[in-house]
């Protein structure tokens, strides 16, 4: 399973990259706003800065919701760096834009997926990734992980190349369960990735090893 970090914060991206286990970054307009990034040029420069940190797979979301606007923005974003994946919402013009980008060899991430039907449409249009938001489904008493299971089965049934990018991953158990089910990618905040390190027996065992070493070595 690939690990993407879900943030526009350069320090967090760098910290995750330095761990040596990071495969990409997802951003969205809310995450960009959280970092105080605004204005077309600043936004583009910020994407370039992210691309300079990581090796590949930087999702940059279009703001337009009409086909012409999405195509214009998506082409501009894709031209910034080969690492850019154009993020497009699952709406009617979004599907048309994904088909357009796919025919042109521009990678896409179809976002705001909450149902299997939406994911089928995105795959048929040629999306590189689909982003089912599991945490937001859990928030409204639907089972986010169940959606991942459905998508894994459906994509296997028809041999779709589209990769399932589990998004809105809120805690380390989400991440582990996505891996069990067979999501291709999970995107999450830094603390969810580093949370995988935690085990009290590891802490206890290490403390014991160091204490024993100190006893016999002074
Ligand atoms: C995915 O690409 C989104 O940026 C993200 O995972 C949304 O997560 P949230 O529901 O925690 O905002």
PDB file of C-alpha atoms and ligand atoms in Angstrom:
ATOM      1  CA  UNK A   1       0.000   0.000   0.000  1.00  0.00           C
ATOM      2  CA  UNK A   2       1.266   3.474  -0.902  1.00  0.00           C
ATOM      3  CA  UNK A   3       1.298   6.147   1.816  1.00  0.00           C
ATOM      4  CA  UNK A   4       0.343   9.713   0.882  1.00  0.00           C
ATOM      5  CA  UNK A   5       0.318  12.555   3.383  1.00  0.00           C
ATOM      6  CA  UNK A   6      -2.854  14.656   3.437  1.00  0.00           C
ATOM      7  CA  UNK A   7      -1.597  18.173   4.106  1.00  0.00           C
ATOM      8  CA  UNK A   8      -0.257  21.305   2.450  1.00  0.00           C
ATOM      9  CA  UNK A   9       2.159  21.960   5.335  1.00  0.00           C
ATOM     10  CA  UNK A  10       5.721  21.862   3.963  1.00  0.00           C
ATOM     11  CA  UNK A  11       7.341  20.940   7.306  1.00  0.00           C
ATOM     12  CA  UNK A  12       5.030  17.965   7.774  1.00  0.00           C
ATOM     13  CA  UNK A  13       5.586  16.842   4.190  1.00  0.00           C
ATOM     14  CA  UNK A  14       9.359  17.073   4.719  1.00  0.00           C
ATOM     15  CA  UNK A  15       9.140  15.171   8.011  1.00  0.00           C
ATOM     16  CA  UNK A  16       7.095  12.378   6.387  1.00  0.00           C
ATOM     17  CA  UNK A  17       9.419  12.282   3.375  1.00  0.00           C
ATOM     18  CA  UNK A  18      12.474  12.010   5.630  1.00  0.00           C
ATOM     19  CA  UNK A  19      10.954   8.892   7.210  1.00  0.00           C
ATOM     20  CA  UNK A  20      11.575   7.231   3.838  1.00  0.00           C
ATOM     21  CA  UNK A  21       8.091   5.760   3.490  1.00  0.00           C
ATOM     22  CA  UNK A  22       6.209   8.529   1.692  1.00  0.00           C
ATOM     23  CA  UNK A  23       4.810   7.934  -1.800  1.00  0.00           C
ATOM     24  CA  UNK A  24       2.919  11.175  -2.378  1.00  0.00           C
ATOM     25  CA  UNK A  25       0.861  14.106  -1.122  1.00  0.00           C
ATOM     26  CA  UNK A  26      -2.803  15.023  -1.333  1.00  0.00           C
ATOM     27  CA  UNK A  27      -4.009  18.562  -0.842  1.00  0.00           C
ATOM     28  CA  UNK A  28      -7.402  20.178  -1.146  1.00  0.00           C
ATOM     29  CA  UNK A  29      -8.579  23.819  -1.116  1.00  0.00           C
ATOM     30  CA  UNK A  30      -9.311  23.656   2.628  1.00  0.00           C
ATOM     31  CA  UNK A  31      -5.800  22.372   3.411  1.00  0.00           C
ATOM     32  CA  UNK A  32      -4.249  25.113   1.239  1.00  0.00           C
ATOM     33  CA  UNK A  33      -6.373  27.753   3.009  1.00  0.00           C
ATOM     34  CA  UNK A  34      -5.286  26.335   6.391  1.00  0.00           C
ATOM     35  CA  UNK A  35      -1.675  27.133   5.445  1.00  0.00           C
ATOM     36  CA  UNK A  36      -2.709  30.673   4.446  1.00  0.00           C
ATOM     37  CA  UNK A  37      -1.907  30.075   0.759  1.00  0.00           C
ATOM     38  CA  UNK A  38      -4.078  32.235  -1.500  1.00  0.00           C
ATOM     39  CA  UNK A  39      -3.905  33.795  -4.954  1.00  0.00           C
ATOM     40  CA  UNK A  40      -3.224  31.910  -8.187  1.00  0.00           C
ATOM     41  CA  UNK A  41       0.545  32.495  -8.265  1.00  0.00           C
ATOM     42  CA  UNK A  42       1.074  31.681  -4.574  1.00  0.00           C
ATOM     43  CA  UNK A  43      -0.971  28.517  -4.930  1.00  0.00           C
ATOM     44  CA  UNK A  44       1.054  27.397  -7.958  1.00  0.00           C
ATOM     45  CA  UNK A  45       4.331  28.212  -6.215  1.00  0.00           C
ATOM     46  CA  UNK A  46       3.218  26.207  -3.199  1.00  0.00           C
ATOM     47  CA  UNK A  47       2.492  23.165  -5.378  1.00  0.00           C
ATOM     48  CA  UNK A  48       5.959  23.568  -6.920  1.00  0.00           C
ATOM     49  CA  UNK A  49       7.489  23.694  -3.431  1.00  0.00           C
ATOM     50  CA  UNK A  50       5.695  20.447  -2.517  1.00  0.00           C
ATOM     51  CA  UNK A  51       6.917  18.825  -5.745  1.00  0.00           C
ATOM     52  CA  UNK A  52      10.476  19.813  -4.811  1.00  0.00           C
ATOM     53  CA  UNK A  53      10.219  17.784  -1.589  1.00  0.00           C
ATOM     54  CA  UNK A  54       8.656  14.501  -2.734  1.00  0.00           C
ATOM     55  CA  UNK A  55       9.382  12.039  -5.549  1.00  0.00           C
ATOM     56  CA  UNK A  56       5.920  11.790  -7.152  1.00  0.00           C
ATOM     57  CA  UNK A  57       2.120  11.988  -6.818  1.00  0.00           C
ATOM     58  CA  UNK A  58       1.183  15.496  -5.724  1.00  0.00           C
ATOM     59  CA  UNK A  59      -2.600  15.934  -5.962  1.00  0.00           C
ATOM     60  CA  UNK A  60      -3.589  19.516  -6.812  1.00  0.00           C
ATOM     61  CA  UNK A  61      -7.308  20.269  -6.929  1.00  0.00           C
ATOM     62  CA  UNK A  62      -9.135  22.351  -9.537  1.00  0.00           C
ATOM     63  CA  UNK A  63     -11.502  25.034  -8.237  1.00  0.00           C
ATOM     64  CA  UNK A  64     -13.645  25.397 -11.366  1.00  0.00           C
ATOM     65  CA  UNK A  65     -16.779  23.276 -11.590  1.00  0.00           C
ATOM     66  CA  UNK A  66     -17.442  23.675 -15.322  1.00  0.00           C
ATOM     67  CA  UNK A  67     -15.699  21.575 -17.960  1.00  0.00           C
ATOM     68  CA  UNK A  68     -13.873  24.410 -19.682  1.00  0.00           C
ATOM     69  CA  UNK A  69     -12.607  25.826 -16.395  1.00  0.00           C
ATOM     70  CA  UNK A  70     -11.524  22.437 -15.065  1.00  0.00           C
ATOM     71  CA  UNK A  71      -9.618  21.704 -18.274  1.00  0.00           C
ATOM     72  CA  UNK A  72      -7.884  25.085 -18.211  1.00  0.00           C
ATOM     73  CA  UNK A  73      -6.932  24.827 -14.515  1.00  0.00           C
ATOM     74  CA  UNK A  74      -5.987  21.158 -14.762  1.00  0.00           C
ATOM     75  CA  UNK A  75      -3.683  21.745 -17.733  1.00  0.00           C
ATOM     76  CA  UNK A  76      -2.030  24.660 -15.931  1.00  0.00           C
ATOM     77  CA  UNK A  77      -1.528  22.559 -12.792  1.00  0.00           C
ATOM     78  CA  UNK A  78      -0.179  19.585 -14.758  1.00  0.00           C
ATOM     79  CA  UNK A  79       2.279  21.896 -16.543  1.00  0.00           C
ATOM     80  CA  UNK A  80       3.813  22.906 -13.191  1.00  0.00           C
ATOM     81  CA  UNK A  81       5.551  19.572 -12.682  1.00  0.00           C
ATOM     82  CA  UNK A  82       5.366  15.953 -13.926  1.00  0.00           C
ATOM     83  CA  UNK A  83       4.608  14.939 -10.315  1.00  0.00           C
ATOM     84  CA  UNK A  84       1.229  16.709 -10.340  1.00  0.00           C
ATOM     85  CA  UNK A  85      -1.962  14.645 -10.309  1.00  0.00           C
ATOM     86  CA  UNK A  86      -5.015  16.784 -11.163  1.00  0.00           C
ATOM     87  CA  UNK A  87      -7.716  16.415  -8.538  1.00  0.00           C
ATOM     88  CA  UNK A  88     -11.244  16.673  -9.899  1.00  0.00           C
ATOM     89  CA  UNK A  89     -14.572  16.397  -8.023  1.00  0.00           C
ATOM     90  CA  UNK A  90     -17.066  13.678  -8.945  1.00  0.00           C
ATOM     91  CA  UNK A  91     -19.622  15.833 -10.775  1.00  0.00           C
ATOM     92  CA  UNK A  92     -20.904  15.524 -14.347  1.00  0.00           C
ATOM     93  CA  UNK A  93     -18.364  17.921 -15.859  1.00  0.00           C
ATOM     94  CA  UNK A  94     -15.715  16.370 -13.627  1.00  0.00           C
ATOM     95  CA  UNK A  95     -16.230  13.013 -15.321  1.00  0.00           C
ATOM     96  CA  UNK A  96     -15.898  14.661 -18.737  1.00  0.00           C
ATOM     97  CA  UNK A  97     -12.726  16.422 -17.562  1.00  0.00           C
ATOM     98  CA  UNK A  98     -11.253  13.159 -16.257  1.00  0.00           C
ATOM     99  CA  UNK A  99     -11.898  11.505 -19.623  1.00  0.00           C
ATOM    100  CA  UNK A 100     -10.249  14.473 -21.357  1.00  0.00           C
ATOM    101  CA  UNK A 101      -7.189  14.372 -19.077  1.00  0.00           C
ATOM    102  CA  UNK A 102      -6.952  10.584 -19.303  1.00  0.00           C
ATOM    103  CA  UNK A 103      -6.929  10.742 -23.135  1.00  0.00           C
ATOM    104  CA  UNK A 104      -4.126  13.318 -22.909  1.00  0.00           C
ATOM    105  CA  UNK A 105      -2.053  11.218 -20.492  1.00  0.00           C
ATOM    106  CA  UNK A 106      -2.591  13.618 -17.550  1.00  0.00           C
ATOM    107  CA  UNK A 107      -3.054  11.735 -14.254  1.00  0.00           C
ATOM    108  CA  UNK A 108      -6.175  12.439 -12.209  1.00  0.00           C
ATOM    109  CA  UNK A 109      -7.504  11.882  -8.712  1.00  0.00           C
ATOM    110  CA  UNK A 110     -11.308  11.830  -8.613  1.00  0.00           C
ATOM    111  CA  UNK A 111     -12.264  13.269  -5.239  1.00  0.00           C
ATOM    112  CA  UNK A 112     -15.296  13.397  -2.924  1.00  0.00           C
ATOM    113  CA  UNK A 113     -16.262   9.772  -3.608  1.00  0.00           C
ATOM    114  CA  UNK A 114     -18.967   8.522  -1.234  1.00  0.00           C
ATOM    115  CA  UNK A 115     -20.608   5.704  -3.210  1.00  0.00           C
ATOM    116  CA  UNK A 116     -19.660   2.727  -5.404  1.00  0.00           C
ATOM    117  CA  UNK A 117     -21.605   4.214  -8.355  1.00  0.00           C
ATOM    118  CA  UNK A 118     -19.467   7.348  -8.294  1.00  0.00           C
ATOM    119  CA  UNK A 119     -16.315   5.216  -8.230  1.00  0.00           C
ATOM    120  CA  UNK A 120     -17.490   3.134 -11.210  1.00  0.00           C
ATOM    121  CA  UNK A 121     -18.067   6.295 -13.275  1.00  0.00           C
ATOM    122  CA  UNK A 122     -14.652   7.685 -12.337  1.00  0.00           C
ATOM    123  CA  UNK A 123     -12.923   4.411 -13.277  1.00  0.00           C
ATOM    124  CA  UNK A 124     -14.760   4.214 -16.599  1.00  0.00           C
ATOM    125  CA  UNK A 125     -13.646   7.773 -17.378  1.00  0.00           C
ATOM    126  CA  UNK A 126     -10.040   6.685 -16.777  1.00  0.00           C
ATOM    127  CA  UNK A 127      -9.223   8.233 -13.375  1.00  0.00           C
ATOM    128  CA  UNK A 128      -5.772   7.289 -12.109  1.00  0.00           C
ATOM    129  CA  UNK A 129      -7.005   7.410  -8.508  1.00  0.00           C
ATOM    130  CA  UNK A 130     -10.397   7.587  -6.799  1.00  0.00           C
ATOM    131  CA  UNK A 131     -10.626   9.067  -3.320  1.00  0.00           C
ATOM    132  CA  UNK A 132     -13.368   7.562  -1.130  1.00  0.00           C
ATOM    133  CA  UNK A 133     -13.608   9.687   2.057  1.00  0.00           C
ATOM    134  CA  UNK A 134     -13.973   7.042   4.749  1.00  0.00           C
ATOM    135  CA  UNK A 135     -13.794   9.286   7.827  1.00  0.00           C
ATOM    136  CA  UNK A 136     -16.508  11.601   6.549  1.00  0.00           C
ATOM    137  CA  UNK A 137     -18.745   8.571   5.894  1.00  0.00           C
ATOM    138  CA  UNK A 138     -18.124   7.321   9.436  1.00  0.00           C
ATOM    139  CA  UNK A 139     -19.029  10.830  10.682  1.00  0.00           C
ATOM    140  CA  UNK A 140     -22.573  10.425   9.295  1.00  0.00           C
ATOM    141  CA  UNK A 141     -23.019   6.808  10.463  1.00  0.00           C
ATOM    142  CA  UNK A 142     -22.186   5.112   7.159  1.00  0.00           C
ATOM    143  CA  UNK A 143     -19.404   2.532   7.123  1.00  0.00           C
ATOM    144  CA  UNK A 144     -16.417   4.049   5.288  1.00  0.00           C
ATOM    145  CA  UNK A 145     -14.415   0.824   5.281  1.00  0.00           C
ATOM    146  CA  UNK A 146     -17.359  -1.040   3.757  1.00  0.00           C
ATOM    147  CA  UNK A 147     -17.120   1.316   0.780  1.00  0.00           C
ATOM    148  CA  UNK A 148     -13.428   0.422   0.357  1.00  0.00           C
ATOM    149  CA  UNK A 149     -14.390  -3.286   0.377  1.00  0.00           C
ATOM    150  CA  UNK A 150     -17.021  -2.677  -2.311  1.00  0.00           C
ATOM    151  CA  UNK A 151     -14.590  -0.769  -4.510  1.00  0.00           C
ATOM    152  CA  UNK A 152     -11.870  -3.420  -4.206  1.00  0.00           C
ATOM    153  CA  UNK A 153     -14.384  -6.080  -5.332  1.00  0.00           C
ATOM    154  CA  UNK A 154     -15.880  -4.019  -8.173  1.00  0.00           C
ATOM    155  CA  UNK A 155     -12.511  -2.942  -9.581  1.00  0.00           C
ATOM    156  CA  UNK A 156     -11.262  -6.537  -9.385  1.00  0.00           C
ATOM    157  CA  UNK A 157     -14.394  -7.818 -11.179  1.00  0.00           C
ATOM    158  CA  UNK A 158     -13.654  -5.673 -14.216  1.00  0.00           C
ATOM    159  CA  UNK A 159      -9.888  -5.236 -14.052  1.00  0.00           C
ATOM    160  CA  UNK A 160     -10.083  -1.444 -13.736  1.00  0.00           C
ATOM    161  CA  UNK A 161      -6.613   0.146 -13.534  1.00  0.00           C
ATOM    162  CA  UNK A 162      -7.903   2.979 -11.317  1.00  0.00           C
ATOM    163  CA  UNK A 163      -6.246   2.887  -7.895  1.00  0.00           C
ATOM    164  CA  UNK A 164      -8.290   3.120  -4.708  1.00  0.00           C
ATOM    165  CA  UNK A 165      -6.900   5.974  -2.613  1.00  0.00           C
ATOM    166  CA  UNK A 166      -8.532   5.756   0.811  1.00  0.00           C
ATOM    167  CA  UNK A 167      -8.964   9.363   1.981  1.00  0.00           C
ATOM    168  CA  UNK A 168     -10.241  11.067   5.107  1.00  0.00           C
ATOM    169  CA  UNK A 169      -8.286   8.453   7.053  1.00  0.00           C
ATOM    170  CA  UNK A 170      -8.528   9.613  10.653  1.00  0.00           C
ATOM    171  CA  UNK A 171      -6.553   7.144  12.759  1.00  0.00           C
ATOM    172  CA  UNK A 172      -4.007   4.344  12.562  1.00  0.00           C
ATOM    173  CA  UNK A 173      -6.653   1.574  12.712  1.00  0.00           C
ATOM    174  CA  UNK A 174      -8.289   3.030   9.594  1.00  0.00           C
ATOM    175  CA  UNK A 175      -4.898   2.737   7.899  1.00  0.00           C
ATOM    176  CA  UNK A 176      -4.371  -0.872   8.996  1.00  0.00           C
ATOM    177  CA  UNK A 177      -7.900  -1.871   7.979  1.00  0.00           C
ATOM    178  CA  UNK A 178      -7.453  -0.233   4.564  1.00  0.00           C
ATOM    179  CA  UNK A 179      -4.303  -2.339   4.150  1.00  0.00           C
ATOM    180  CA  UNK A 180      -6.187  -5.510   5.161  1.00  0.00           C
ATOM    181  CA  UNK A 181      -8.938  -4.802   2.655  1.00  0.00           C
ATOM    182  CA  UNK A 182      -6.463  -4.013  -0.121  1.00  0.00           C
ATOM    183  CA  UNK A 183      -6.731  -0.267  -0.787  1.00  0.00           C
ATOM    184  CA  UNK A 184      -3.924   0.732  -3.152  1.00  0.00           C
ATOM    185  CA  UNK A 185      -3.142   3.950  -1.275  1.00  0.00           C
ATOM    186  CA  UNK A 186      -4.083   5.647   1.980  1.00  0.00           C
ATOM    187  CA  UNK A 187      -3.754   9.380   2.514  1.00  0.00           C
ATOM    188  CA  UNK A 188      -3.699  10.715   6.065  1.00  0.00           C
ATOM    189  CA  UNK A 189      -2.170  13.287   8.409  1.00  0.00           C
ATOM    190  CA  UNK A 190       1.399  12.772   9.662  1.00  0.00           C
ATOM    191  CA  UNK A 191       0.278  11.650  13.148  1.00  0.00           C
ATOM    192  CA  UNK A 192      -1.652   8.734  11.622  1.00  0.00           C
ATOM    193  CA  UNK A 193       1.491   7.483   9.866  1.00  0.00           C
ATOM    194  CA  UNK A 194       3.748   7.925  12.902  1.00  0.00           C
ATOM    195  CA  UNK A 195       0.967   6.427  15.069  1.00  0.00           C
ATOM    196  CA  UNK A 196       1.777   3.078  13.453  1.00  0.00           C
ATOM    197  CA  UNK A 197       5.029   3.081  15.435  1.00  0.00           C
ATOM    198  CA  UNK A 198       3.334   3.038  18.817  1.00  0.00           C
ATOM    199  CA  UNK A 199       3.252  -0.026  21.054  1.00  0.00           C
ATOM    200  CA  UNK A 200       3.708   0.002  24.859  1.00  0.00           C
ATOM    201  CA  UNK A 201       5.628  -3.289  24.732  1.00  0.00           C
ATOM    202  CA  UNK A 202       8.141  -1.692  22.345  1.00  0.00           C
ATOM    203  CA  UNK A 203       8.661   1.198  24.796  1.00  0.00           C
ATOM    204  CA  UNK A 204       8.917  -1.192  27.737  1.00  0.00           C
ATOM    205  CA  UNK A 205      11.250  -3.566  25.912  1.00  0.00           C
ATOM    206  CA  UNK A 206      13.574  -0.794  24.757  1.00  0.00           C
ATOM    207  CA  UNK A 207      13.741   0.743  28.250  1.00  0.00           C
ATOM    208  CA  UNK A 208      14.661  -2.707  29.651  1.00  0.00           C
ATOM    209  CA  UNK A 209      17.356  -3.326  27.009  1.00  0.00           C
ATOM    210  CA  UNK A 210      18.958   0.065  27.664  1.00  0.00           C
ATOM    211  CA  UNK A 211      18.798  -0.390  31.466  1.00  0.00           C
ATOM    212  CA  UNK A 212      20.413  -3.865  31.235  1.00  0.00           C
ATOM    213  CA  UNK A 213      23.133  -2.530  28.940  1.00  0.00           C
ATOM    214  CA  UNK A 214      23.837   0.318  31.372  1.00  0.00           C
ATOM    215  CA  UNK A 215      24.055  -2.113  34.329  1.00  0.00           C
ATOM    216  CA  UNK A 216      26.736  -4.229  32.703  1.00  0.00           C
ATOM    217  CA  UNK A 217      28.592  -1.423  30.904  1.00  0.00           C
ATOM    218  CA  UNK A 218      28.352   1.352  33.471  1.00  0.00           C
TER     219      UNK A 218
HETATM  220  C1  LIG B   1      -8.452  13.734   0.430  1.00  0.00           C
HETATM  221  O1  LIG B   1      -7.840  13.901  -0.589  1.00  0.00           O
HETATM  222  C2  LIG B   1      -8.897  14.801   1.321  1.00  0.00           C
HETATM  223  O2  LIG B   1      -7.957  15.845   1.249  1.00  0.00           O
HETATM  224  C3  LIG B   1      -8.936  14.406   2.758  1.00  0.00           C
HETATM  225  O3  LIG B   1      -8.513  13.080   2.980  1.00  0.00           O
HETATM  226  C4  LIG B   1     -10.165  14.813   3.493  1.00  0.00           C
HETATM  227  O4  LIG B   1     -10.022  14.428   4.838  1.00  0.00           O
HETATM  228  P1  LIG B   1     -10.899  15.044   6.016  1.00  0.00           P
HETATM  229  O5  LIG B   1     -12.253  14.437   5.923  1.00  0.00           O
HETATM  230  O6  LIG B   1     -10.192  14.638   7.259  1.00  0.00           O
HETATM  231  O7  LIG B   1     -10.939  16.540   5.771  1.00  0.00           O
END
